[in-house]
């Protein structure tokens, strides 16, 4: 994933994140307070940031290499984001108001007492206005903070959860806040539900678990969301069945929900194989490079429960799901066909009489909804 800031700036921001690096914002941004401090704060943990910056799989088309485990072991790469830390002087606070608007429209509150306070799940690159308020309403500090990443790992909901936004795609990058991936929701806490529904604004739960898996855990379905179960029993390239149609149906459903302005969370059990395959297909259709596709898939390795390495082989007969997926997609082209074109060929191929293939117009809509032009 290419960063939109220089690496040296990102490293400096990470080292200074306890207080955040500050610079003066141009006058005139806020009519009430014409000059506000603007702070930048890195929200990627350093080990994960190093993995994203340093690893390049472009010259390994045979999937013999993987470095994710090395970065987890040697550099502490993990799936926990760093918080934005807001510091102030002048005593204890009662709360912090945060908004994307200088007029604090649609502001949300963060509980705060002693400085600094931690704020999670902000969108990289967005400008957030905030006010630190004492119990009597006195403003202890008012400023602007910009999280930098661009990887957006989600804190406080379920394991292995992240925003698909930020990856470089055709002519831009994938938008934040549209698609989220992660593990199943049956263990979500009340606070996690609030983050999921209110902070992230997710309104669709797309469940890729098998029939028995999800029927045994129907309590995970939140009545506030649209729920769709597409029971993927076998992955692409592994065995037979209706897997191709289910993934086509998943992408078609996502396109429809995005067209309604909804944000979608898709998952299987651990958010690794079936979830990773759907993310791989969507990102490939959006023009994400094969190297970055591998890195996004391998980020699951940085969680506590799963290891997903691009070169993993259990036995000669049982190869890794990612390798099987790529090998399967290569049947939809000739040697040298890009992974993006292979995914497009797969998506627009009829695999059964029951599900129509995706059309070029639908693929264009997917790109229109998800790619932010740089």
JSON list of C-alpha atoms in Angstrom, two decimals, residues 25-36 101-104 129 142:
[
{"chain": "A", "resi": 25, "resn": "UNK", "atom": "CA", "xyz": [-3.42, 25.84, 10.36]},
{"chain": "A", "resi": 26, "resn": "UNK", "atom": "CA", "xyz": [-4.05, 28.67, 7.94]},
{"chain": "A", "resi": 27, "resn": "UNK", "atom": "CA", "xyz": [-6.30, 31.44, 9.31]},
{"chain": "A", "resi": 28, "resn": "UNK", "atom": "CA", "xyz": [-9.90, 31.47, 8.20]},
{"chain": "A", "resi": 29, "resn": "UNK", "atom": "CA", "xyz": [-10.73, 27.77, 8.61]},
{"chain": "A", "resi": 30, "resn": "UNK", "atom": "CA", "xyz": [-13.09, 28.46, 11.51]},
{"chain": "A", "resi": 31, "resn": "UNK", "atom": "CA", "xyz": [-15.04, 31.68, 11.69]},
{"chain": "A", "resi": 32, "resn": "UNK", "atom": "CA", "xyz": [-15.23, 31.54, 15.50]},
{"chain": "A", "resi": 33, "resn": "UNK", "atom": "CA", "xyz": [-11.60, 30.74, 16.12]},
{"chain": "A", "resi": 34, "resn": "UNK", "atom": "CA", "xyz": [-9.58, 31.80, 13.07]},
{"chain": "A", "resi": 35, "resn": "UNK", "atom": "CA", "xyz": [-6.35, 30.06, 14.06]},
{"chain": "A", "resi": 36, "resn": "UNK", "atom": "CA", "xyz": [-6.39, 26.42, 15.20]},
{"chain": "A", "resi": 101, "resn": "UNK", "atom": "CA", "xyz": [-17.38, 20.08, 10.57]},
{"chain": "A", "resi": 102, "resn": "UNK", "atom": "CA", "xyz": [-15.90, 23.29, 12.02]},
{"chain": "A", "resi": 103, "resn": "UNK", "atom": "CA", "xyz": [-19.44, 24.08, 13.19]},
{"chain": "A", "resi": 104, "resn": "UNK", "atom": "CA", "xyz": [-19.50, 20.68, 15.00]},
{"chain": "A", "resi": 129, "resn": "UNK", "atom": "CA", "xyz": [-12.29, 19.32, 14.69]},
{"chain": "A", "resi": 142, "resn": "UNK", "atom": "CA", "xyz": [-9.97, 23.44, 20.55]}
]
